[in-house]
XYZ file of C-alpha atoms in Angstrom:
548
model
C -15.481 -53.685 -17.124
C -12.279 -53.180 -19.095
C -9.092 -51.868 -17.521
C -9.878 -48.476 -19.011
C -12.978 -48.086 -16.840
C -11.594 -48.877 -13.410
C -11.943 -45.335 -12.067
C -15.581 -45.176 -13.122
C -16.209 -48.605 -11.644
C -14.706 -47.432 -8.329
C -16.880 -44.327 -8.427
C -20.008 -46.392 -9.009
C -19.073 -48.591 -6.050
C -18.837 -45.525 -3.812
C -22.259 -44.336 -4.935
C -23.743 -47.758 -4.304
C -22.213 -47.802 -0.815
C -23.778 -44.425 0.017
C -27.142 -45.035 -1.587
C -28.557 -46.972 1.394
C -28.360 -43.757 3.430
C -30.015 -41.576 0.797
C -33.487 -40.726 -0.413
C -32.545 -40.328 -4.039
C -29.538 -38.052 -3.665
C -30.598 -36.558 -0.343
C -29.025 -37.548 2.968
C -30.038 -36.303 6.422
C -27.435 -34.338 8.381
C -27.590 -36.979 11.114
C -26.318 -39.530 8.579
C -23.448 -37.417 7.237
C -20.760 -39.289 9.194
C -22.110 -42.659 8.046
C -22.211 -41.403 4.450
C -18.555 -40.336 4.532
C -17.486 -43.593 6.154
C -19.335 -45.454 3.388
C -17.893 -43.601 0.391
C -14.373 -42.654 1.479
C -11.389 -44.952 1.066
C -8.056 -44.833 2.957
C -5.555 -42.629 1.134
C -8.210 -40.711 -0.849
C -7.494 -37.201 -2.025
C -10.304 -35.122 -0.542
C -11.159 -31.503 -1.280
C -13.155 -30.172 1.654
C -14.452 -26.783 0.608
C -12.700 -24.411 2.935
C -12.626 -21.182 0.964
C -11.472 -17.736 1.965
C -14.957 -17.183 3.378
C -17.498 -19.957 2.647
C -17.037 -23.136 4.674
C -18.554 -26.594 4.195
C -18.671 -26.767 7.967
C -21.329 -29.471 8.381
C -19.263 -31.838 6.240
C -16.084 -30.730 8.040
C -17.602 -31.728 11.376
C -18.731 -35.035 9.899
C -15.282 -35.773 8.482
C -13.636 -35.006 11.822
C -16.061 -37.433 13.504
C -15.272 -40.348 11.178
C -13.785 -43.511 12.670
C -10.044 -43.486 11.819
C -10.145 -47.284 11.709
C -12.355 -46.933 8.626
C -11.253 -43.595 7.163
C -7.589 -42.732 7.489
C -4.531 -41.262 5.775
C -6.576 -38.901 3.623
C -4.702 -36.388 1.516
C -6.493 -33.061 2.011
C -6.257 -30.697 -0.957
C -8.158 -27.534 -0.105
C -7.856 -23.777 -0.434
C -8.321 -22.762 3.184
C -7.556 -24.240 6.578
C -10.002 -22.046 8.441
C -12.058 -24.118 10.894
C -10.731 -26.130 13.864
C -12.196 -29.260 12.250
C -9.905 -28.768 9.266
C -7.024 -29.645 11.582
C -8.877 -32.026 13.904
C -8.815 -34.596 11.080
C -5.015 -34.668 11.353
C -5.116 -35.012 15.134
C -7.330 -38.097 14.864
C -5.491 -39.728 11.975
C -8.352 -39.373 9.505
C -5.983 -37.283 7.368
C -2.202 -37.235 7.152
C -1.117 -35.120 4.172
C -1.998 -31.523 3.255
C -1.764 -29.225 0.252
C -3.344 -25.810 0.863
C -3.251 -22.083 0.146
C -4.448 -20.096 3.152
C -4.779 -20.704 6.883
C -5.132 -17.277 8.496
C -7.289 -18.171 11.539
C -5.477 -21.484 12.073
C -1.984 -20.317 11.129
C -0.413 -20.821 14.561
C -1.911 -24.304 14.950
C -0.794 -25.312 11.441
C 2.779 -24.248 12.257
C 2.733 -26.190 15.512
C 1.304 -29.370 13.953
C 3.799 -29.219 11.104
C 6.695 -28.906 13.524
C 5.310 -31.841 15.565
C 5.060 -33.999 12.458
C 1.292 -34.391 12.706
C 0.864 -33.026 9.163
C 2.912 -34.071 6.140
C 3.044 -30.968 3.976
C 2.921 -31.143 0.221
C 3.149 -27.425 -0.483
C 1.703 -24.032 0.363
C 0.147 -22.907 -2.914
C -1.324 -19.832 -4.424
C -5.012 -20.366 -5.263
C -4.558 -20.628 -9.020
C -1.655 -22.990 -8.554
C -3.700 -25.332 -6.370
C -6.683 -25.132 -8.725
C -4.371 -25.998 -11.628
C -3.096 -29.074 -9.807
C -6.677 -30.259 -9.292
C -6.642 -30.863 -13.048
C -3.192 -32.451 -13.202
C -1.799 -34.375 -10.228
C -3.995 -33.430 -7.219
C -7.395 -34.357 -8.677
C -9.798 -35.057 -5.793
C -11.367 -38.488 -5.437
C -14.092 -36.875 -3.321
C -15.180 -33.233 -3.116
C -17.158 -31.952 -0.135
C -18.718 -28.624 -1.090
C -21.231 -26.055 0.193
C -24.211 -24.425 -1.525
C -27.162 -22.290 -0.486
C -29.891 -24.601 -1.761
C -30.669 -27.682 -3.840
C -33.749 -28.984 -5.548
C -34.915 -32.623 -5.464
C -32.812 -33.522 -8.520
C -29.662 -32.086 -6.923
C -29.239 -28.880 -8.911
C -27.324 -26.437 -6.707
C -27.628 -22.706 -6.124
C -24.374 -21.400 -4.680
C -25.544 -17.804 -4.262
C -23.165 -14.871 -3.921
C -20.384 -16.952 -2.378
C -19.810 -19.252 -5.320
C -16.034 -18.885 -4.758
C -14.143 -22.159 -5.459
C -17.153 -24.431 -5.998
C -17.261 -24.584 -9.844
C -13.543 -25.328 -10.058
C -13.627 -28.052 -7.413
C -16.690 -29.707 -8.954
C -15.325 -29.526 -12.499
C -12.090 -31.266 -11.543
C -13.795 -33.947 -9.454
C -16.978 -34.787 -11.345
C -15.337 -35.067 -14.754
C -12.547 -37.353 -13.528
C -14.704 -40.056 -11.965
C -14.769 -38.466 -8.521
C -17.626 -38.146 -6.047
C -19.256 -34.794 -5.234
C -21.145 -34.335 -1.958
C -22.812 -30.993 -1.253
C -24.109 -29.605 2.006
C -26.935 -27.105 1.509
C -28.819 -24.714 3.734
C -32.195 -25.731 2.297
C -33.982 -28.110 -0.038
C -36.308 -26.139 -2.313
C -38.792 -26.849 -5.062
C -36.829 -24.742 -7.534
C -33.413 -23.115 -7.147
C -33.143 -19.389 -8.081
C -30.541 -20.269 -10.705
C -28.611 -23.448 -11.498
C -24.988 -22.833 -10.546
C -23.968 -26.499 -10.434
C -26.047 -28.940 -12.539
C -27.454 -32.024 -10.829
C -25.512 -34.431 -13.040
C -22.319 -33.292 -11.321
C -23.658 -33.876 -7.792
C -23.882 -37.354 -6.249
C -25.234 -36.667 -2.750
C -26.847 -33.680 -1.030
C -26.814 -33.219 2.745
C -29.342 -30.804 4.250
C -27.106 -29.188 6.862
C -28.146 -28.698 10.469
C -27.451 -24.979 10.140
C -26.440 -22.503 7.380
C -22.818 -22.766 6.343
C -20.385 -20.367 7.969
C -19.195 -17.324 6.026
C -16.321 -15.191 7.319
C -16.566 -11.395 6.785
C -12.909 -11.468 5.853
C -12.724 -8.204 3.941
C -14.700 -5.955 6.301
C -12.603 -3.227 7.895
C -14.167 -0.807 10.376
C -13.206 2.766 9.448
C -13.333 3.624 13.168
C -10.194 1.531 13.630
C -8.189 3.344 10.948
C -5.303 5.468 12.137
C -3.868 8.717 10.855
C -0.714 6.808 9.940
C -2.782 4.644 7.593
C -4.424 7.757 6.178
C -0.979 9.220 5.465
C 0.175 6.053 3.716
C -3.009 6.009 1.640
C -2.481 9.629 0.616
C 1.049 8.861 -0.533
C -0.111 5.804 -2.492
C -2.840 7.780 -4.240
C -0.661 10.732 -5.181
C 2.660 8.977 -5.685
C 1.490 5.803 -7.447
C -2.165 5.779 -8.526
C -2.074 9.282 -9.995
C 1.386 9.035 -11.567
C 0.690 5.725 -13.307
C -2.989 6.469 -14.103
C -4.094 3.139 -12.649
C -7.603 2.182 -13.718
C -7.520 -1.642 -13.428
C -6.532 -2.937 -10.023
C -6.820 -5.320 -7.104
C -6.618 -4.466 -3.404
C -5.465 -6.981 -0.835
C -6.845 -7.252 2.692
C -5.906 -4.591 5.223
C -6.532 -1.186 6.710
C -4.026 0.475 4.384
C -5.921 -0.476 1.238
C -9.289 0.169 2.910
C -8.070 3.693 3.702
C -7.246 4.227 0.015
C -10.799 3.208 -0.892
C -12.217 5.703 1.603
C -9.986 8.523 0.351
C -11.101 8.257 -3.281
C -14.228 10.462 -2.880
C -12.343 13.027 -0.736
C -8.601 13.308 -1.260
C -8.835 11.685 -4.682
C -11.507 14.188 -5.670
C -9.281 17.019 -4.475
C -6.479 15.710 -6.705
C -8.826 15.680 -9.704
C -8.476 11.921 -10.216
C -12.118 10.934 -10.650
C -12.559 9.038 -13.910
C -8.768 8.741 -14.274
C -8.022 6.009 -11.722
C -9.646 3.067 -9.908
C -12.482 2.382 -12.327
C -12.264 -1.385 -12.942
C -11.630 -3.808 -10.083
C -10.966 -7.462 -9.349
C -12.091 -7.309 -5.744
C -14.411 -8.753 -3.144
C -17.271 -6.337 -2.420
C -15.436 -4.390 0.281
C -17.861 -2.284 2.343
C -15.229 0.468 2.358
C -15.656 0.734 -1.424
C -19.298 1.829 -1.021
C -18.580 5.608 -0.867
C -16.459 5.404 -4.040
C -19.202 3.457 -5.824
C -21.882 5.915 -4.675
C -19.695 8.842 -5.767
C -19.372 7.478 -9.294
C -15.728 6.425 -9.166
C -16.240 2.714 -9.791
C -17.495 1.343 -13.112
C -17.155 -2.403 -12.586
C -16.176 -4.968 -9.943
C -15.667 -8.689 -10.447
C -15.481 -10.653 -7.197
C -13.593 -13.668 -5.835
C -16.367 -14.160 -3.281
C -18.959 -12.033 -1.536
C -18.928 -10.266 1.830
C -21.364 -10.714 4.685
C -24.057 -8.037 4.661
C -23.433 -6.798 1.118
C -26.096 -8.900 -0.661
C -28.852 -6.261 -0.829
C -26.426 -3.554 -1.843
C -25.035 -5.693 -4.677
C -28.529 -6.584 -5.840
C -29.334 -2.878 -6.231
C -26.088 -2.073 -8.071
C -26.135 -4.476 -11.065
C -24.363 -1.926 -13.281
C -21.291 -2.357 -11.071
C -21.306 -6.024 -10.005
C -21.669 -9.306 -11.897
C -25.109 -10.604 -10.925
C -27.431 -13.343 -12.118
C -31.027 -13.087 -13.257
C -32.030 -13.688 -9.632
C -30.165 -10.507 -8.653
C -27.489 -12.136 -6.518
C -23.758 -11.866 -7.037
C -21.996 -14.453 -9.165
C -18.484 -14.715 -7.790
C -15.793 -17.085 -8.997
C -12.377 -17.284 -7.402
C -10.570 -18.950 -10.308
C -11.857 -16.443 -12.875
C -11.211 -13.461 -10.599
C -7.703 -14.686 -9.766
C -7.037 -14.893 -13.495
C -8.417 -11.382 -13.945
C -6.179 -10.106 -11.168
C -3.164 -11.822 -12.660
C -3.568 -10.815 -16.302
C -6.105 -8.005 -16.600
C -5.071 -5.721 -13.713
C -2.204 -3.249 -13.820
C -1.750 -2.966 -10.059
C -1.865 -5.120 -6.976
C -1.433 -3.474 -3.593
C -1.439 -5.472 -0.388
C 0.284 -6.002 2.901
C 2.536 -8.592 4.498
C 4.163 -9.524 7.796
C 7.824 -9.404 6.781
C 9.940 -7.851 4.006
C 13.657 -8.506 3.611
C 16.456 -6.441 2.089
C 15.733 -7.693 -1.437
C 12.005 -7.025 -1.176
C 10.958 -10.661 -0.703
C 7.921 -10.909 1.555
C 6.025 -13.576 3.437
C 3.176 -14.019 5.891
C 4.784 -17.182 7.263
C 6.779 -16.644 10.421
C 8.413 -18.964 12.953
C 5.146 -19.343 14.855
C 2.508 -18.856 12.178
C 1.909 -20.575 8.823
C -0.830 -18.345 7.481
C -0.334 -19.273 3.839
C -0.680 -16.933 0.892
C -4.143 -17.143 -0.651
C -4.084 -15.310 -3.948
C -1.340 -12.789 -3.189
C 1.368 -14.576 -5.231
C -0.940 -14.441 -8.278
C -2.093 -10.883 -7.703
C 1.404 -9.824 -6.689
C 3.381 -11.148 -9.618
C 4.397 -9.853 -13.007
C 2.809 -12.256 -15.529
C 5.279 -12.850 -18.333
C 2.491 -14.344 -20.421
C 0.759 -10.973 -20.765
C 0.622 -9.598 -24.301
C -1.795 -6.626 -24.246
C -0.492 -3.115 -23.521
C -1.773 -0.326 -21.309
C -0.098 2.963 -20.577
C 0.292 2.022 -16.897
C 1.982 -1.260 -17.792
C 4.227 0.309 -20.416
C 5.290 3.187 -18.127
C 6.332 0.726 -15.410
C 8.250 -1.272 -18.018
C 10.084 1.821 -19.217
C 11.080 2.678 -15.651
C 12.397 -0.837 -15.127
C 14.712 -0.257 -18.090
C 16.844 -3.108 -19.318
C 19.111 -3.681 -22.269
C 18.300 -4.683 -25.813
C 15.786 -3.565 -28.393
C 13.164 -1.229 -26.823
C 10.559 -2.750 -29.144
C 11.042 -6.070 -27.321
C 10.863 -4.574 -23.846
C 8.046 -5.897 -21.707
C 5.789 -3.734 -19.615
C 5.541 -4.340 -15.870
C 2.662 -4.950 -13.546
C 2.803 -2.704 -10.493
C 3.139 -4.752 -7.312
C 2.981 -2.603 -4.195
C 3.478 -3.567 -0.566
C 1.872 -1.094 1.843
C 3.021 -1.748 5.408
C 3.644 0.090 8.632
C 7.225 -0.329 9.753
C 6.111 -2.006 12.972
C 3.200 -4.411 13.101
C 1.203 -6.091 15.829
C 3.094 -6.356 19.092
C 5.713 -3.963 17.690
C 7.078 -6.737 15.483
C 9.246 -5.134 12.770
C 7.912 -5.524 9.241
C 11.444 -5.215 7.836
C 13.971 -7.949 8.597
C 17.422 -8.980 7.438
C 16.193 -12.540 6.791
C 12.656 -13.831 6.422
C 11.391 -16.224 9.078
C 10.044 -18.250 6.151
C 13.596 -19.436 5.443
C 14.038 -20.756 8.991
C 10.580 -22.317 8.729
C 11.671 -24.202 5.596
C 14.909 -25.330 7.239
C 13.075 -26.639 10.313
C 10.641 -28.701 8.235
C 13.169 -29.745 5.621
C 11.221 -28.054 2.824
C 12.924 -27.804 -0.548
C 11.225 -24.481 -1.275
C 10.942 -21.650 1.240
C 7.366 -20.305 1.503
C 7.971 -16.826 0.094
C 4.704 -15.020 -0.661
C 5.832 -12.350 -3.151
C 9.345 -12.515 -4.548
C 11.351 -9.317 -4.503
C 11.854 -9.140 -8.254
C 8.070 -8.778 -8.653
C 7.762 -5.922 -6.134
C 7.830 -2.478 -7.735
C 7.022 -0.170 -4.790
C 6.993 -0.258 -1.001
C 4.901 2.286 0.902
C 5.388 2.957 4.616
C 4.634 5.889 6.866
C 8.150 7.137 6.032
C 7.660 7.300 2.282
C 7.653 5.388 -1.003
C 10.503 3.290 -2.368
C 10.267 2.904 -6.159
C 12.234 -0.277 -6.782
C 11.690 -0.065 -10.548
C 14.240 2.727 -10.696
C 16.941 0.829 -8.798
C 19.748 -0.300 -11.041
C 21.562 -2.780 -8.791
C 21.152 -4.777 -5.582
C 22.831 -2.113 -3.435
C 20.417 0.586 -4.587
C 17.507 -1.768 -3.975
C 18.660 -2.577 -0.449
C 19.197 1.076 0.455
C 15.835 2.085 -1.022
C 14.154 -0.488 1.201
C 16.193 0.576 4.223
C 15.281 4.158 3.359
C 11.587 3.572 4.106
C 12.025 1.028 6.917
C 11.717 3.619 9.676
C 13.197 2.908 13.102
C 13.412 -0.838 12.608
C 16.868 -2.351 12.831
C 16.849 -2.533 9.041
C 15.966 1.156 8.779
C 18.608 2.221 11.287
C 21.212 0.360 9.229
C 20.737 2.574 6.169
C 23.558 4.430 4.411
C 22.128 7.897 4.928
C 24.196 9.543 2.212
C 23.194 6.926 -0.344
C 19.527 7.144 0.656
C 19.667 10.907 0.098
C 21.134 10.331 -3.359
C 18.303 7.909 -4.092
C 15.906 10.558 -2.877
C 17.369 13.082 -5.308
C 16.675 10.598 -8.128
C 13.082 10.062 -6.979
C 13.670 6.462 -5.916
C 12.905 7.281 -2.287
C 10.241 9.907 -1.731
C 9.122 11.369 1.554
C 5.645 12.872 2.071
C 7.062 16.355 1.593
C 8.601 15.283 -1.750
C 5.053 14.485 -2.867
C 3.699 17.791 -1.592
C 1.943 16.086 1.320
C 1.985 17.626 4.769
C 1.869 14.733 7.284
C -0.169 16.866 9.688
C -2.904 16.966 7.018
C -3.297 13.186 7.269
C -6.396 13.362 9.407
C -9.234 10.886 9.843
C -11.592 13.625 8.744
C -10.400 12.866 5.176
C -12.073 9.462 5.272
C -15.365 9.427 3.375
C -16.766 7.211 6.150
C -15.423 7.106 9.670
C -17.504 4.248 11.024
C -19.486 1.214 9.907
C -22.630 3.256 10.563
C -21.386 5.826 8.046
C -21.023 3.057 5.465
C -24.618 1.997 6.103
C -25.735 5.587 5.495
C -23.682 5.804 2.290
C -25.409 2.630 1.061
C -28.872 4.063 1.668
C -29.466 1.387 4.298
C -28.718 -1.470 1.877
C -25.543 -2.602 3.641
C -26.377 -4.860 6.591
C -23.132 -5.309 8.545
C -22.456 -8.357 10.720
C -23.534 -8.004 14.349
C -19.970 -7.803 15.616
C -19.426 -4.596 13.642
C -22.557 -2.898 14.995
C -22.069 -0.581 17.951
C -25.167 1.570 17.626
C-alpha cells in the first residue's frame, strides 16, 4: 500500500489481530481483555467512554486488567474520569497521559495522582473543547464505547443516554481508528439505528448492563430554606427582570429549587409563559412539576436521567424522542445549544475570587469542569438578538457606536457563602492557581472567568456585575454578597451601600422579598415521592432515593 494509506493499513492489521476472538464482529465478555491486548498498541490515544453518566464499564475493567508489558503508555482522551478503573490504568502503567473534562467522583484521587506524578496531564477541558480536539490533534486510535443493544451486523442502539457516543465514533471511525462497543444485549433488530454498523468494528456483549449515574437527581427533601430564598431572589431579580425564556441550569440544589418554585412562586409573580420555556437541560426530575403545570415548551438533553425514561416517552411534545419513543440525547449538540442558543446559564461552584473567577478545582480535589465553561461563557460568535441578550449588553455599557455594541449572555453563579464542611465559597485567591503552580501547569484551571460572570446570587443578595464600571466596584460588589466569609468581612461598607443605592447589590428586601417567607412549603414538591405523584407514576426513581 502507498504511503498515503498507512493509517488504514494499521487499522486493518488491528482488525485482523482481533478477528480470531470474534464471531463476525461479536466478542464474548470473557475475551474482552484478550481483544484489547490484541488491537491496542503502546502509545495509542484511547477514548474510553466515560461520560457524565453513561460508562463503558465492562471495557474499563478489561482495559485495567490488560498486561502492561503488552499495553502501556496509552494516552487517555475521555470526557469523564468517573470509575475507579479509569484511574487504575495509570496505577498499572497501562496509561500514562490524560486529557479530560470532568472527574467529580474521582476528583480527590486525580489530584493525588497528579501530584505524585502518576498521571501526565495534557489539559482539563470543557466538553466542546475536548470534542473539538478529537477532530484536530487528539483523534483517538481506538474508541471504547457503550450502547444499549446491537444486532448481528453491529448496528447500535444507544437509547436515551446517547451522550458523547456519536461524536467519539465520528472522530474515530472516519480517521482510520477502531471502534469497540460494549452492549447490554444482542438483539434481532435494534429499536432504531443510532450508530451504523459500518462504523463499529467489534461488539462485546457485556457481563452486566452499563452503569449510569443519576447525576442530576436532587431530592427536594434535602433542600433548605436558604436555598429557597436564593431561588426566590434569582426568579424575581434575574429571571423576571430579563424575561429569560431560553436557559440552562447547572447541577445543584440552588437550581433545583428554582425549578420547583416555578409553579408556585413563579405563578404568584405572574411569570408563566414569560420565562423558562425553552431549555438545554438533562431531564431533571425536579422539572416535572413545571412541565406538568405547562411552563415548559421544549427540552433538549445532554444525556438522560435514571428513572425518567417512561416519563419522557409520554411527553414527546416536550422532549426530543425517536420513533421508538425513547429520548435522543447528544452532548455535543446540547453543549452547542447551551453556548449559542441560550440567554442564561446558572450554576454553582466551589470557589469565587474577588474578580469573579471561579473553579471547582481545589488543593485536594481536581473535579474538572464538564460543560460549565461552555455554558458559562459569553460567546462572541453569536449574531442573533434577543431582548434578554440585548438588555444585558446595554447594562454592560462600553464605549463606541451603540449600533456595534454586542449583547451579553447572562452567566450566574448561585452559591451559599459557606459550603460543605463550612469551607468558604469566597476566597482572596483561587486554589486552582496553587494547583497549577504545584504541577507546573502553564494555564491555571479556572472554570468560569470573571469577565463572563454577570451575576452572583447568595443568601445575602444579588451582585449585578454588569453594572460595575471598574475593578474596585466589582470587588466590592462581590464582597457585598459574600456574607460572613473573610472576603465578606473585608468589605468597604460605605461603598457597598453606594452600590446598593445604584442597584448593583440588592438585598432580599430591595427585591420586595421577606426572608421569613422563604419556606419549604413554597416548593411544588417536597420529596421524591411528590415528584412521582406529579409525574402520574411515570417517574421511577433510583432505589437510593426511595424512602417509602
